């Protein structure tokens, strides 16, 4: 595995072939994709970024879905890659949608994993902004504890996820919460995404309901929907084999195979 840095975003790469970038959700880091990436690296050049303020990437304040999408484009520039198959989980999916809008010419395929095109409701937005303040005041532990309980449908994974999240600095969490609160509604944009798309939903997702995935799949012109039984918000960890197979299908469609 090769580890490189751009000024703002750290990333890892593994394997050779068609570029496949996998983006983690809040408040995690690229390592959540490791098991799935290991199943794909024979067939793709897998690129695993740490979003700003997560993993080894420094905190950037303010940050937005658009600026994070720009960070992904900067990684592609650094690697000399023109087009990518891009997939993201949850907040990572919000960033992928922003990338699709900002860089349509660089997108070969789009994967949306346990995510949504909808923006926050006004109530959710207020709650997030308040939670950002609280996190800055109290540190990242409370978020790590509360999210560990809902990030997976596999209780034995919760402790490891809690540990991983507790390494995310409070300032990184708060910046991402503000960015999510400010993100724009993307539902009306979906019909314009003409590249092959994959929507993955965990039927036991406690954070984003499966209906959001079904709505996105219905609006995207060329989408396949994969619903995973018994899987929660983290299919790349809970069901790496099924997730890798679905992503491989997306890669093949993006290659026109
Ligand atoms: C995530 O898993 O990235 C976040 O929980 C998504 C969200 O809160 O909207």
Coordinates of N, CA and C and ligand atoms in Angstrom, one line a residue:
X1 N 0.8 -1.2 0.0 CA 0.0 0.0 0.0 C 0.9 1.3 0.0
X2 N 0.4 2.3 -0.8 CA 1.2 3.5 -0.9 C 0.5 4.6 -0.2
X3 N 1.1 5.4 0.6 CA 0.5 6.5 1.4 C 1.1 7.8 0.9
X4 N 0.2 8.7 0.5 CA 0.7 10.0 0.0 C -0.1 11.1 0.6
X5 N 0.4 12.3 0.4 CA -0.4 13.5 1.0 C -0.5 14.6 -0.1
X6 N -1.7 15.2 -0.2 CA -1.8 16.5 -0.9 C -1.7 17.5 0.2
X7 N -1.7 18.8 -0.1 CA -1.7 19.8 1.0 C -2.8 19.6 2.0
X8 N -4.0 19.2 1.5 CA -5.1 19.2 2.4 C -5.6 17.8 2.8
X9 N -5.4 16.8 1.9 CA -6.0 15.5 2.1 C -5.0 14.4 2.0
X10 N -5.0 13.6 3.0 CA -4.2 12.4 3.0 C -5.0 11.2 2.3
X11 N -4.3 10.3 1.7 CA -5.0 9.2 1.1 C -4.1 8.0 1.0
X12 N -4.6 6.9 0.8 CA -3.9 5.6 0.6 C -4.3 5.1 -0.8
X13 N -3.4 4.4 -1.5 CA -3.8 3.7 -2.7 C -3.4 2.3 -2.7
X14 N -4.1 1.4 -3.3 CA -3.7 0.0 -3.4 C -4.3 -0.6 -4.7
X15 N -3.5 -1.5 -5.3 CA -3.9 -2.1 -6.5 C -3.6 -1.3 -7.8
X16 N -4.0 -1.9 -8.9 CA -3.7 -1.3 -10.2 C -5.0 -1.5 -11.1
X17 N -5.2 -0.6 -12.0 CA -6.3 -0.8 -12.9 C -7.2 0.5 -12.9
X18 N -8.5 0.3 -13.3 CA -9.4 1.5 -13.3 C -9.4 2.2 -12.0
X19 N -9.4 3.5 -12.0 CA -9.4 4.3 -10.7 C -10.8 4.2 -10.0
X20 N -10.7 3.7 -8.8 CA -11.9 3.6 -7.9 C -11.7 4.3 -6.6
X21 N -12.3 5.4 -6.4 CA -12.1 6.1 -5.1 C -13.3 5.8 -4.2
X22 N -13.0 5.5 -2.9 CA -14.0 5.1 -1.9 C -13.9 6.1 -0.8
X23 N -15.0 6.7 -0.5 CA -15.0 7.9 0.5 C -15.7 7.5 1.8
X24 N -15.1 7.6 2.9 CA -15.7 7.3 4.2 C -16.7 8.3 4.6
X25 N -17.5 7.9 5.6 CA -18.5 8.8 6.2 C -18.0 9.4 7.5
X26 N -19.0 10.1 8.1 CA -18.7 10.8 9.4 C -18.8 9.9 10.6
X27 N -17.9 10.1 11.6 CA -16.7 10.8 11.7 C -15.6 9.7 11.7
X28 N -15.4 9.1 10.5 CA -14.6 7.9 10.4 C -13.3 8.2 9.6
X29 N -12.7 7.3 9.0 CA -11.6 7.5 8.1 C -11.4 6.4 7.1
X30 N -10.4 6.5 6.3 CA -10.4 5.6 5.1 C -10.3 4.2 5.5
X31 N -9.8 3.9 6.7 CA -9.6 2.4 7.0 C -10.9 1.6 7.1
X32 N -12.0 2.3 7.2 CA -13.3 1.5 7.2 C -13.4 0.7 5.9
X33 N -12.8 1.2 4.8 CA -12.9 0.5 3.5 C -11.9 -0.6 3.3
X34 N -11.0 -0.8 4.3 CA -9.8 -1.7 4.0 C -10.2 -3.1 3.6
X35 N -11.2 -3.7 4.3 CA -11.6 -5.1 3.9 C -12.2 -5.2 2.5
X36 N -13.0 -4.2 2.2 CA -13.6 -4.2 0.9 C -12.6 -3.9 -0.2
X37 N -11.7 -2.9 0.1 CA -10.6 -2.6 -0.8 C -9.7 -3.8 -1.1
X38 N -9.4 -4.6 -0.1 CA -8.6 -5.8 -0.3 C -9.2 -6.7 -1.3
X39 N -10.5 -6.7 -1.4 CA -11.2 -7.6 -2.3 C -11.3 -7.0 -3.8
X40 N -10.9 -5.8 -3.9 CA -11.0 -5.1 -5.2 C -9.7 -4.8 -5.8
X41 N -8.6 -4.9 -5.0 CA -7.3 -4.3 -5.5 C -6.7 -5.1 -6.7
X42 N -7.2 -6.3 -6.9 CA -6.7 -7.1 -8.1 C -7.3 -6.5 -9.4
X43 N -8.4 -5.8 -9.2 CA -9.1 -5.4 -10.4 C -9.2 -3.9 -10.6
X44 N -8.7 -3.1 -9.6 CA -8.9 -1.7 -9.6 C -7.7 -1.0 -8.9
X45 N -7.5 0.2 -9.3 CA -6.6 1.1 -8.5 C -7.5 1.8 -7.4
X46 N -7.4 1.3 -6.2 CA -8.4 1.8 -5.2 C -7.7 3.0 -4.5
X47 N -8.4 4.1 -4.4 CA -7.9 5.3 -3.8 C -8.8 5.6 -2.6
X48 N -8.2 5.7 -1.4 CA -8.9 5.9 -0.1 C -8.5 7.2 0.6
X49 N -9.3 8.2 0.4 CA -9.0 9.5 1.0 C -9.5 9.5 2.5
X50 N -8.8 10.4 3.3 CA -9.3 10.8 4.6 C -9.8 12.2 4.4
X51 N -11.1 12.4 4.6 CA -11.7 13.7 4.4 C -11.1 14.7 5.4
X52 N -11.1 16.0 5.1 CA -10.5 17.0 6.0 C -11.0 16.8 7.5
X53 N -10.1 16.9 8.4 CA -10.5 16.7 9.8 C -10.7 15.3 10.3
X54 N -10.5 14.3 9.4 CA -10.7 12.9 9.7 C -9.4 12.2 9.4
X55 N -9.1 11.1 10.1 CA -7.9 10.3 9.8 C -6.7 11.1 9.9
X56 N -5.9 11.0 8.9 CA -4.6 11.8 8.9 C -4.7 13.1 8.2
X57 N -5.9 13.5 7.8 CA -6.0 14.8 7.1 C -6.3 15.9 8.1
X58 N -5.6 17.1 8.0 CA -5.8 18.1 8.9 C -7.2 18.7 8.9
X59 N -7.5 19.3 10.0 CA -8.8 20.0 10.1 C -8.8 21.3 9.2
X60 N -9.8 21.5 8.4 CA -10.0 22.7 7.6 C -11.3 23.3 8.0
X61 N -11.3 24.6 8.3 CA -12.5 25.3 8.8 C -12.6 26.6 8.1
X62 N -13.7 26.9 7.4 CA -14.8 26.1 7.2 C -14.6 25.1 6.1
X63 N -15.4 24.0 6.1 CA -15.3 23.0 5.0 C -16.7 22.9 4.5
X64 N -16.9 22.4 3.3 CA -18.2 22.2 2.7 C -18.2 20.9 1.9
X65 N -19.3 20.5 1.5 CA -19.3 19.3 0.6 C -18.6 19.6 -0.7
X66 N -18.8 20.9 -1.2 CA -18.1 21.3 -2.4 C -16.5 21.3 -2.2
X67 N -16.1 21.9 -1.1 CA -14.6 22.0 -0.9 C -14.0 20.6 -0.7
X68 N -14.8 19.7 -0.1 CA -14.3 18.3 0.1 C -14.2 17.7 -1.3
X69 N -15.2 17.9 -2.2 CA -15.2 17.4 -3.5 C -14.0 17.9 -4.3
X70 N -13.7 19.2 -4.1 CA -12.5 19.8 -4.7 C -11.2 19.1 -4.2
X71 N -11.2 18.7 -2.9 CA -10.1 17.9 -2.4 C -9.9 16.6 -3.1
X72 N -11.0 15.9 -3.4 CA -10.9 14.6 -4.1 C -10.4 14.9 -5.5
X73 N -10.8 16.0 -6.1 CA -10.3 16.3 -7.5 C -8.8 16.6 -7.4
X74 N -8.4 17.2 -6.4 CA -6.9 17.5 -6.2 C -6.1 16.2 -6.1
X75 N -6.7 15.2 -5.4 CA -6.0 13.9 -5.3 C -5.9 13.3 -6.7
X76 N -7.0 13.3 -7.5 CA -6.9 12.8 -8.9 C -5.8 13.5 -9.7
X77 N -5.8 14.9 -9.5 CA -4.8 15.6 -10.2 C -3.4 15.1 -9.8
X78 N -3.2 15.0 -8.5 CA -1.8 14.6 -8.0 C -1.4 13.2 -8.6
X79 N -2.4 12.3 -8.8 CA -2.2 11.0 -9.3 C -2.2 10.9 -10.8
X80 N -2.5 12.0 -11.5 CA -2.6 12.0 -12.9 C -3.7 11.2 -13.5
X81 N -4.8 11.2 -12.7 CA -6.0 10.5 -13.1 C -7.1 11.4 -13.6
X82 N -7.6 11.2 -14.8 CA -8.6 12.1 -15.4 C -10.0 11.7 -14.9
X83 N -10.3 10.4 -15.0 CA -11.7 10.0 -14.7 C -11.7 8.9 -13.6
X84 N -12.7 8.9 -12.8 CA -12.8 8.0 -11.6 C -14.2 7.4 -11.5
X85 N -14.2 6.2 -11.0 CA -15.5 5.6 -10.4 C -15.4 6.0 -8.9
X86 N -16.4 6.7 -8.5 CA -16.4 7.3 -7.2 C -17.6 6.8 -6.4
X87 N -17.2 6.3 -5.1 CA -18.3 5.8 -4.3 C -18.1 6.3 -2.9
X88 N -19.2 6.7 -2.2 CA -19.0 7.2 -0.8 C -20.2 6.7 0.1
X89 N -19.8 6.5 1.3 CA -20.8 6.1 2.3 C -21.3 7.3 3.1
X90 N -22.6 7.5 3.2 CA -23.2 8.5 4.1 C -22.6 9.9 3.8
X91 N -21.9 10.5 4.7 CA -21.4 11.8 4.4 C -20.5 11.7 3.2
X92 N -19.8 10.6 3.0 CA -18.9 10.4 1.8 C -19.8 10.5 0.6
X93 N -21.0 10.0 0.7 CA -21.9 10.0 -0.5 C -22.4 11.5 -0.8
X94 N -22.5 12.3 0.3 CA -22.9 13.7 0.1 C -21.7 14.4 -0.7
X95 N -20.5 14.0 -0.4 CA -19.3 14.6 -1.0 C -19.3 14.1 -2.5
X96 N -19.6 12.8 -2.7 CA -19.6 12.3 -4.1 C -20.7 13.0 -4.9
X97 N -21.8 13.3 -4.4 CA -22.9 14.0 -5.1 C -22.4 15.4 -5.5
X98 N -21.7 16.0 -4.6 CA -21.1 17.4 -4.8 C -20.1 17.3 -6.0
X99 N -19.3 16.2 -5.9 CA -18.3 16.0 -7.0 C -19.0 15.8 -8.3
X100 N -20.0 15.0 -8.3 CA -20.8 14.7 -9.6 C -21.3 16.0 -10.2
X101 N -21.7 17.0 -9.3 CA -22.2 18.2 -9.9 C -21.0 19.1 -10.3
X102 N -19.9 19.1 -9.6 CA -18.8 20.0 -9.9 C -17.9 19.5 -11.0
X103 N -17.8 18.2 -11.1 CA -16.8 17.6 -12.0 C -17.4 16.4 -12.9
X104 N -18.6 16.7 -13.6 CA -19.2 15.6 -14.3 C -18.3 15.0 -15.3
X105 N -17.4 15.8 -15.9 CA -16.5 15.2 -16.9 C -15.5 14.3 -16.4
X106 N -15.3 14.3 -15.0 CA -14.3 13.4 -14.4 C -14.9 12.1 -13.8
X107 N -16.2 12.0 -13.9 CA -16.9 10.9 -13.3 C -17.2 9.8 -14.3
X108 N -16.7 8.6 -14.0 CA -17.0 7.4 -14.9 C -18.2 6.6 -14.3
X109 N -18.4 6.6 -13.0 CA -19.4 5.9 -12.4 C -19.6 6.4 -11.0
X110 N -20.8 6.2 -10.4 CA -21.1 6.8 -9.1 C -21.7 5.7 -8.1
X111 N -21.1 5.5 -7.0 CA -21.7 4.6 -6.0 C -22.1 5.4 -4.7
X112 N -23.4 5.1 -4.3 CA -23.9 5.8 -3.2 C -24.3 4.8 -2.1
X113 N -23.6 4.8 -1.0 CA -23.7 3.7 -0.1 C -24.3 4.3 1.2
X114 N -25.5 3.8 1.6 CA -26.1 4.2 2.9 C -26.1 5.8 3.0
X115 N -26.6 6.4 1.9 CA -26.6 7.9 1.9 C -27.9 8.4 1.3
X116 N -27.9 9.7 1.1 CA -29.2 10.3 0.6 C -28.9 11.5 -0.2
X117 N -29.8 11.9 -1.0 CA -29.7 13.2 -1.8 C -30.3 14.3 -1.0
X118 N -31.2 14.0 0.0 CA -31.9 15.0 0.7 C -31.0 15.8 1.6
X119 N -31.3 17.1 1.8 CA -30.6 17.9 2.8 C -31.2 17.8 4.1
X120 N -30.6 18.4 5.2 CA -31.2 18.3 6.5 C -32.5 19.1 6.6
X121 N -33.4 18.6 7.3 CA -34.6 19.4 7.7 C -34.2 20.6 8.5
X122 N -35.0 21.7 8.6 CA -34.6 22.8 9.5 C -34.3 22.4 10.9
X123 N -35.1 21.4 11.4 CA -34.8 20.9 12.8 C -33.5 20.2 12.9
X124 N -33.3 19.3 12.0 CA -32.0 18.5 12.0 C -30.8 19.5 11.9
X125 N -31.0 20.5 11.0 CA -29.9 21.4 10.8 C -29.6 22.2 12.1
X126 N -30.6 22.6 12.8 CA -30.4 23.3 14.1 C -29.7 22.3 15.1
X127 N -30.2 21.1 15.1 CA -29.6 20.1 16.1 C -28.2 19.9 15.8
X128 N -27.8 19.8 14.5 CA -26.4 19.5 14.1 C -25.5 20.7 14.5
X129 N -26.0 21.9 14.3 CA -25.2 23.1 14.6 C -24.9 23.1 16.2
X130 N -26.0 22.8 16.9 CA -25.9 22.8 18.4 C -24.9 21.7 18.8
X131 N -25.0 20.5 18.1 CA -24.1 19.4 18.4 C -22.6 19.7 18.1
X132 N -22.4 20.5 17.0 CA -21.1 21.0 16.7 C -20.5 21.8 17.8
X133 N -21.3 22.7 18.4 CA -20.8 23.5 19.5 C -20.5 22.6 20.7
X134 N -21.4 21.7 21.0 CA -21.2 20.8 22.1 C -19.9 20.0 22.0
X135 N -19.7 19.5 20.8 CA -18.5 18.7 20.5 C -17.2 19.5 20.7
X136 N -17.3 20.7 20.2 CA -16.1 21.6 20.4 C -15.8 21.8 21.9
X137 N -16.9 22.0 22.7 CA -16.7 22.2 24.1 C -16.3 21.0 24.9
X138 N -16.8 19.8 24.5 CA -16.7 18.6 25.3 C -15.7 17.6 24.8
X139 N -15.3 17.7 23.5 CA -14.5 16.7 22.9 C -15.3 15.7 22.1
X140 N -14.5 14.8 21.4 CA -15.2 13.8 20.5 C -15.8 12.6 21.1
X141 N -15.6 12.4 22.4 CA -16.0 11.1 23.0 C -17.5 10.9 23.0
X142 N -18.3 11.9 23.2 CA -19.7 11.7 23.3 C -20.3 11.3 21.9
X143 N -19.8 11.9 20.8 CA -20.2 11.6 19.5 C -19.8 10.1 19.2
X144 N -18.5 9.8 19.5 CA -18.0 8.5 19.3 C -18.9 7.4 20.0
X145 N -19.3 7.7 21.2 CA -20.1 6.7 21.9 C -21.5 6.6 21.3
X146 N -22.1 7.8 21.0 CA -23.5 7.7 20.6 C -23.6 7.1 19.2
X147 N -22.6 7.4 18.3 CA -22.6 6.9 17.0 C -22.3 5.4 16.9
X148 N -21.4 4.9 17.8 CA -21.0 3.5 17.8 C -22.2 2.6 17.9
X149 N -23.2 3.1 18.6 CA -24.4 2.3 18.8 C -25.3 2.1 17.5
X150 N -25.1 3.1 16.6 CA -26.0 3.1 15.4 C -25.3 2.9 14.1
X151 N -24.0 2.9 14.1 CA -23.3 2.8 12.9 C -23.3 1.4 12.2
X152 N -23.6 0.4 13.0 CA -23.5 -1.0 12.5 C -24.6 -1.8 13.2
X153 N -25.1 -2.8 12.4 CA -26.0 -3.7 13.0 C -25.3 -4.9 13.6
X154 N -24.0 -4.9 13.6 CA -23.2 -5.9 14.2 C -22.6 -5.4 15.5
X155 N -23.2 -5.8 16.7 CA -22.8 -5.2 18.0 C -21.3 -5.4 18.3
X156 N -20.7 -6.5 17.8 CA -19.3 -6.8 18.0 C -18.4 -5.8 17.3
X157 N -18.9 -5.0 16.4 CA -18.1 -4.0 15.7 C -18.1 -2.7 16.4
X158 N -19.0 -2.5 17.3 CA -19.3 -1.2 17.9 C -18.1 -0.6 18.6
X159 N -17.4 -1.5 19.4 CA -16.3 -1.0 20.2 C -15.1 -0.5 19.3
X160 N -14.8 -1.3 18.3 CA -13.8 -0.9 17.3 C -14.1 0.4 16.6
X161 N -15.4 0.6 16.3 CA -15.8 1.8 15.6 C -15.7 3.0 16.6
X162 N -16.1 2.7 17.8 CA -16.0 3.8 18.9 C -14.5 4.3 19.0
X163 N -13.6 3.3 19.0 CA -12.2 3.7 19.2 C -11.8 4.5 18.0
X164 N -12.2 4.0 16.8 CA -11.8 4.7 15.5 C -12.3 6.2 15.6
X165 N -13.6 6.3 16.0 CA -14.2 7.7 16.0 C -13.5 8.6 17.0
X166 N -13.1 8.0 18.1 CA -12.5 8.8 19.2 C -11.2 9.4 18.8
X167 N -10.6 8.8 17.7 CA -9.3 9.4 17.2 C -9.6 10.6 16.3
X168 N -10.9 10.8 15.9 CA -11.2 12.0 15.1 C -11.3 13.2 16.0
X169 N -10.5 14.3 15.7 CA -10.5 15.4 16.6 C -11.8 16.1 16.6
X170 N -12.2 16.7 17.8 CA -13.5 17.4 17.9 C -13.6 18.5 16.9
X171 N -12.5 19.2 16.6 CA -12.6 20.3 15.6 C -13.0 19.7 14.2
X172 N -12.5 18.6 13.9 CA -12.8 17.9 12.6 C -14.2 17.5 12.6
X173 N -14.7 16.9 13.7 CA -16.1 16.5 13.8 C -17.0 17.8 13.6
X174 N -16.7 18.8 14.3 CA -17.6 20.0 14.3 C -17.6 20.7 12.9
X175 N -16.5 20.7 12.3 CA -16.4 21.3 10.9 C -17.3 20.5 10.0
X176 N -17.2 19.1 10.1 CA -18.0 18.3 9.2 C -19.5 18.4 9.5
X177 N -19.8 18.5 10.8 CA -21.3 18.7 11.2 C -21.8 20.0 10.6
X178 N -21.0 21.0 10.7 CA -21.5 22.3 10.0 C -21.7 22.2 8.5
X179 N -20.7 21.5 7.9 CA -20.8 21.2 6.5 C -22.0 20.4 6.1
X180 N -22.3 19.4 6.9 CA -23.5 18.6 6.6 C -24.8 19.5 6.8
X181 N -24.8 20.3 7.9 CA -26.0 21.2 8.1 C -26.2 22.1 7.0
X182 N -25.1 22.6 6.3 CA -25.2 23.6 5.3 C -25.4 22.9 3.9
X183 N -25.4 21.6 3.8 CA -25.3 21.0 2.4 C -26.7 21.3 1.7
X184 N -26.6 21.3 0.4 CA -27.8 21.6 -0.4 C -28.5 20.3 -0.8
X185 N -29.8 20.5 -1.0 CA -30.7 19.4 -1.5 C -30.2 19.0 -2.9
X186 N -30.0 17.7 -3.1 CA -29.5 17.3 -4.4 C -30.5 16.4 -5.1
X187 N -31.7 16.2 -4.6 CA -32.6 15.3 -5.3 C -32.9 15.7 -6.7
X188 N -33.1 17.0 -7.0 CA -33.4 17.5 -8.3 C -32.3 17.3 -9.3
X189 N -31.1 17.1 -8.7 CA -29.9 17.0 -9.6 C -29.7 15.6 -10.1
X190 N -30.3 14.6 -9.4 CA -30.0 13.2 -9.7 C -30.3 12.8 -11.2
X191 N -31.4 13.3 -11.8 CA -31.7 12.9 -13.1 C -30.6 13.3 -14.1
X192 N -29.8 14.3 -13.7 CA -28.7 14.8 -14.6 C -27.5 13.9 -14.6
X193 N -27.4 12.9 -13.7 CA -26.2 12.1 -13.5 C -26.4 10.9 -14.5
X194 N -25.7 11.0 -15.6 CA -26.0 10.0 -16.7 C -25.0 8.8 -16.6
X195 N -24.0 8.9 -15.8 CA -23.0 7.7 -15.7 C -23.7 6.5 -15.0
X196 N -23.2 5.3 -15.2 CA -23.7 4.2 -14.4 C -23.6 4.5 -12.9
X197 N -24.7 4.2 -12.2 CA -24.7 4.4 -10.7 C -25.1 3.2 -10.0
X198 N -24.7 3.1 -8.8 CA -25.0 2.0 -7.9 C -25.5 2.6 -6.6
X199 N -26.6 2.1 -6.1 CA -27.1 2.6 -4.8 C -27.1 1.3 -3.9
X200 N -26.4 1.4 -2.7 CA -26.4 0.3 -1.8 C -27.1 0.8 -0.5
X201 N -28.0 -0.1 0.0 CA -28.7 0.3 1.2 C -28.6 -0.9 2.2
X202 N -28.4 -0.6 3.4 CA -28.5 -1.7 4.5 C -29.9 -1.7 5.0
X203 N -30.6 -2.8 4.9 CA -32.0 -2.8 5.3 C -32.1 -2.6 6.8
X204 N -31.0 -2.7 7.6 CA -31.1 -2.5 9.0 C -30.3 -1.2 9.4
X205 N -30.3 -0.3 8.4 CA -29.6 1.0 8.6 C -30.4 1.8 9.6
X206 N -29.8 2.2 10.8 CA -30.5 3.0 11.8 C -30.3 4.5 11.6
X207 N -29.5 4.9 10.6 CA -29.2 6.3 10.4 C -30.0 6.9 9.2
X208 N -29.9 6.2 8.1 CA -30.6 6.6 6.9 C -31.5 5.5 6.4
X209 N -32.8 5.9 6.3 CA -33.8 4.8 6.0 C -33.7 4.4 4.5
X210 N -34.0 3.1 4.3 CA -33.8 2.5 2.9 C -34.6 3.2 1.9
X211 N -35.7 3.9 2.3 CA -36.5 4.7 1.3 C -35.7 5.7 0.6
X212 N -34.7 6.3 1.3 CA -33.9 7.3 0.7 C -33.1 6.7 -0.5
X213 N -32.7 5.5 -0.3 CA -31.9 4.8 -1.3 C -32.8 4.5 -2.5
X214 N -34.0 4.0 -2.2 CA -35.0 3.7 -3.3 C -35.3 4.9 -4.1
X215 N -35.5 6.0 -3.4 CA -35.8 7.3 -4.1 C -34.7 7.7 -5.0
X216 N -33.5 7.5 -4.5 CA -32.3 7.9 -5.4 C -32.2 7.0 -6.6
X217 N -32.4 5.7 -6.4 CA -32.3 4.8 -7.5 C -33.3 5.0 -8.5
X218 N -34.5 5.5 -8.1 CA -35.6 5.8 -9.0 C -35.3 7.0 -9.8
X219 N -34.6 7.9 -9.3 CA -34.3 9.2 -9.9 C -33.1 9.2 -10.8
X220 N -32.2 8.3 -10.5 CA -30.9 8.3 -11.3 C -31.2 7.5 -12.6
X221 N -30.8 8.1 -13.8 CA -31.1 7.5 -15.1 C -30.6 6.1 -15.3
X222 N -29.4 5.7 -14.7 CA -28.8 4.4 -15.0 C -28.4 3.8 -13.6
X223 N -29.3 3.5 -12.7 CA -28.9 3.0 -11.4 C -29.3 1.5 -11.2
X224 N -28.4 0.9 -10.4 CA -28.7 -0.5 -9.9 C -28.9 -0.3 -8.4
X225 N -29.9 -0.9 -7.8 CA -30.1 -0.8 -6.3 C -29.8 -2.1 -5.7
X226 N -28.9 -2.1 -4.7 CA -28.6 -3.4 -3.9 C -29.0 -3.1 -2.5
X227 N -30.0 -4.0 -2.0 CA -30.4 -3.9 -0.6 C -29.9 -5.1 0.1
X228 N -29.2 -4.8 1.2 CA -28.5 -5.8 2.0 C -29.3 -6.2 3.3
X229 N -29.8 -7.4 3.3 CA -30.5 -7.9 4.5 C -29.6 -7.9 5.7
X230 N -30.1 -7.4 6.8 CA -29.4 -7.6 8.1 C -28.2 -6.7 8.3
X231 N -28.0 -5.8 7.3 CA -26.8 -4.9 7.3 C -27.3 -3.5 7.7
X232 N -26.4 -2.9 8.5 CA -26.7 -1.5 9.0 C -26.1 -0.5 8.1
X233 N -25.5 0.6 8.8 CA -25.1 1.8 8.1 C -23.7 1.6 7.5
X234 N -23.0 0.4 7.8 CA -21.6 0.3 7.4 C -21.4 -1.0 6.5
X235 N -22.0 -1.1 5.3 CA -21.9 -2.3 4.5 C -20.5 -2.7 4.2
X236 N -19.6 -1.7 4.1 CA -18.2 -2.0 3.7 C -17.5 -2.8 4.8
X237 N -18.0 -2.7 6.0 CA -17.4 -3.5 7.1 C -18.3 -4.7 7.5
X238 N -19.6 -4.5 7.4 CA -20.5 -5.6 7.8 C -20.7 -6.6 6.7
X239 N -20.6 -6.2 5.5 CA -20.8 -7.2 4.4 C -19.8 -6.8 3.3
X240 N -18.4 -6.9 3.5 CA -17.4 -6.5 2.6 C -17.5 -7.3 1.2
X241 N -17.8 -8.6 1.3 CA -17.9 -9.3 0.1 C -19.0 -8.8 -0.9
X242 N -20.2 -8.7 -0.3 CA -21.4 -8.2 -1.1 C -21.1 -6.8 -1.6
X243 N -20.5 -5.9 -0.7 CA -20.2 -4.6 -1.1 C -19.2 -4.5 -2.3
X244 N -18.1 -5.4 -2.2 CA -17.1 -5.4 -3.2 C -17.7 -6.0 -4.5
X245 N -18.6 -7.0 -4.4 CA -19.2 -7.5 -5.7 C -20.0 -6.4 -6.3
X246 N -20.8 -5.7 -5.5 CA -21.6 -4.6 -6.1 C -20.7 -3.5 -6.8
X247 N -19.6 -3.2 -6.1 CA -18.7 -2.2 -6.7 C -18.0 -2.7 -7.9
X248 N -17.7 -4.0 -8.0 CA -17.1 -4.6 -9.2 C -18.1 -4.5 -10.3
X249 N -19.4 -4.7 -10.0 CA -20.4 -4.6 -11.1 C -20.5 -3.2 -11.6
X250 N -20.3 -2.2 -10.7 CA -20.3 -0.8 -11.1 C -19.1 -0.5 -12.0
X251 N -17.9 -1.0 -11.6 CA -16.7 -0.8 -12.4 C -16.9 -1.4 -13.8
X252 N -17.5 -2.6 -13.9 CA -17.6 -3.2 -15.2 C -18.6 -2.3 -16.1
X253 N -19.6 -1.9 -15.4 CA -20.6 -1.0 -16.2 C -19.9 0.3 -16.6
X254 N -19.1 0.8 -15.8 CA -18.4 2.1 -16.1 C -17.4 1.8 -17.2
X255 N -16.8 0.6 -17.3 CA -15.9 0.3 -18.4 C -16.6 -0.1 -19.6
X256 N -17.9 -0.2 -19.6 CA -18.7 -0.5 -20.7 C -18.7 -2.0 -21.0
X257 N -18.3 -2.8 -20.0 CA -18.2 -4.3 -20.2 C -19.6 -4.9 -20.1
Ligands
LIG1 C1 -22.6 9.7 8.3 O1 -22.7 8.5 8.7 O2 -21.7 10.0 7.5 C2 -23.5 10.7 9.0 O3 -24.1 10.1 10.1 C3 -24.5 11.1 8.0 C4 -25.5 12.1 8.6 O4 -25.5 12.3 9.8 O5 -26.2 12.7 7.8

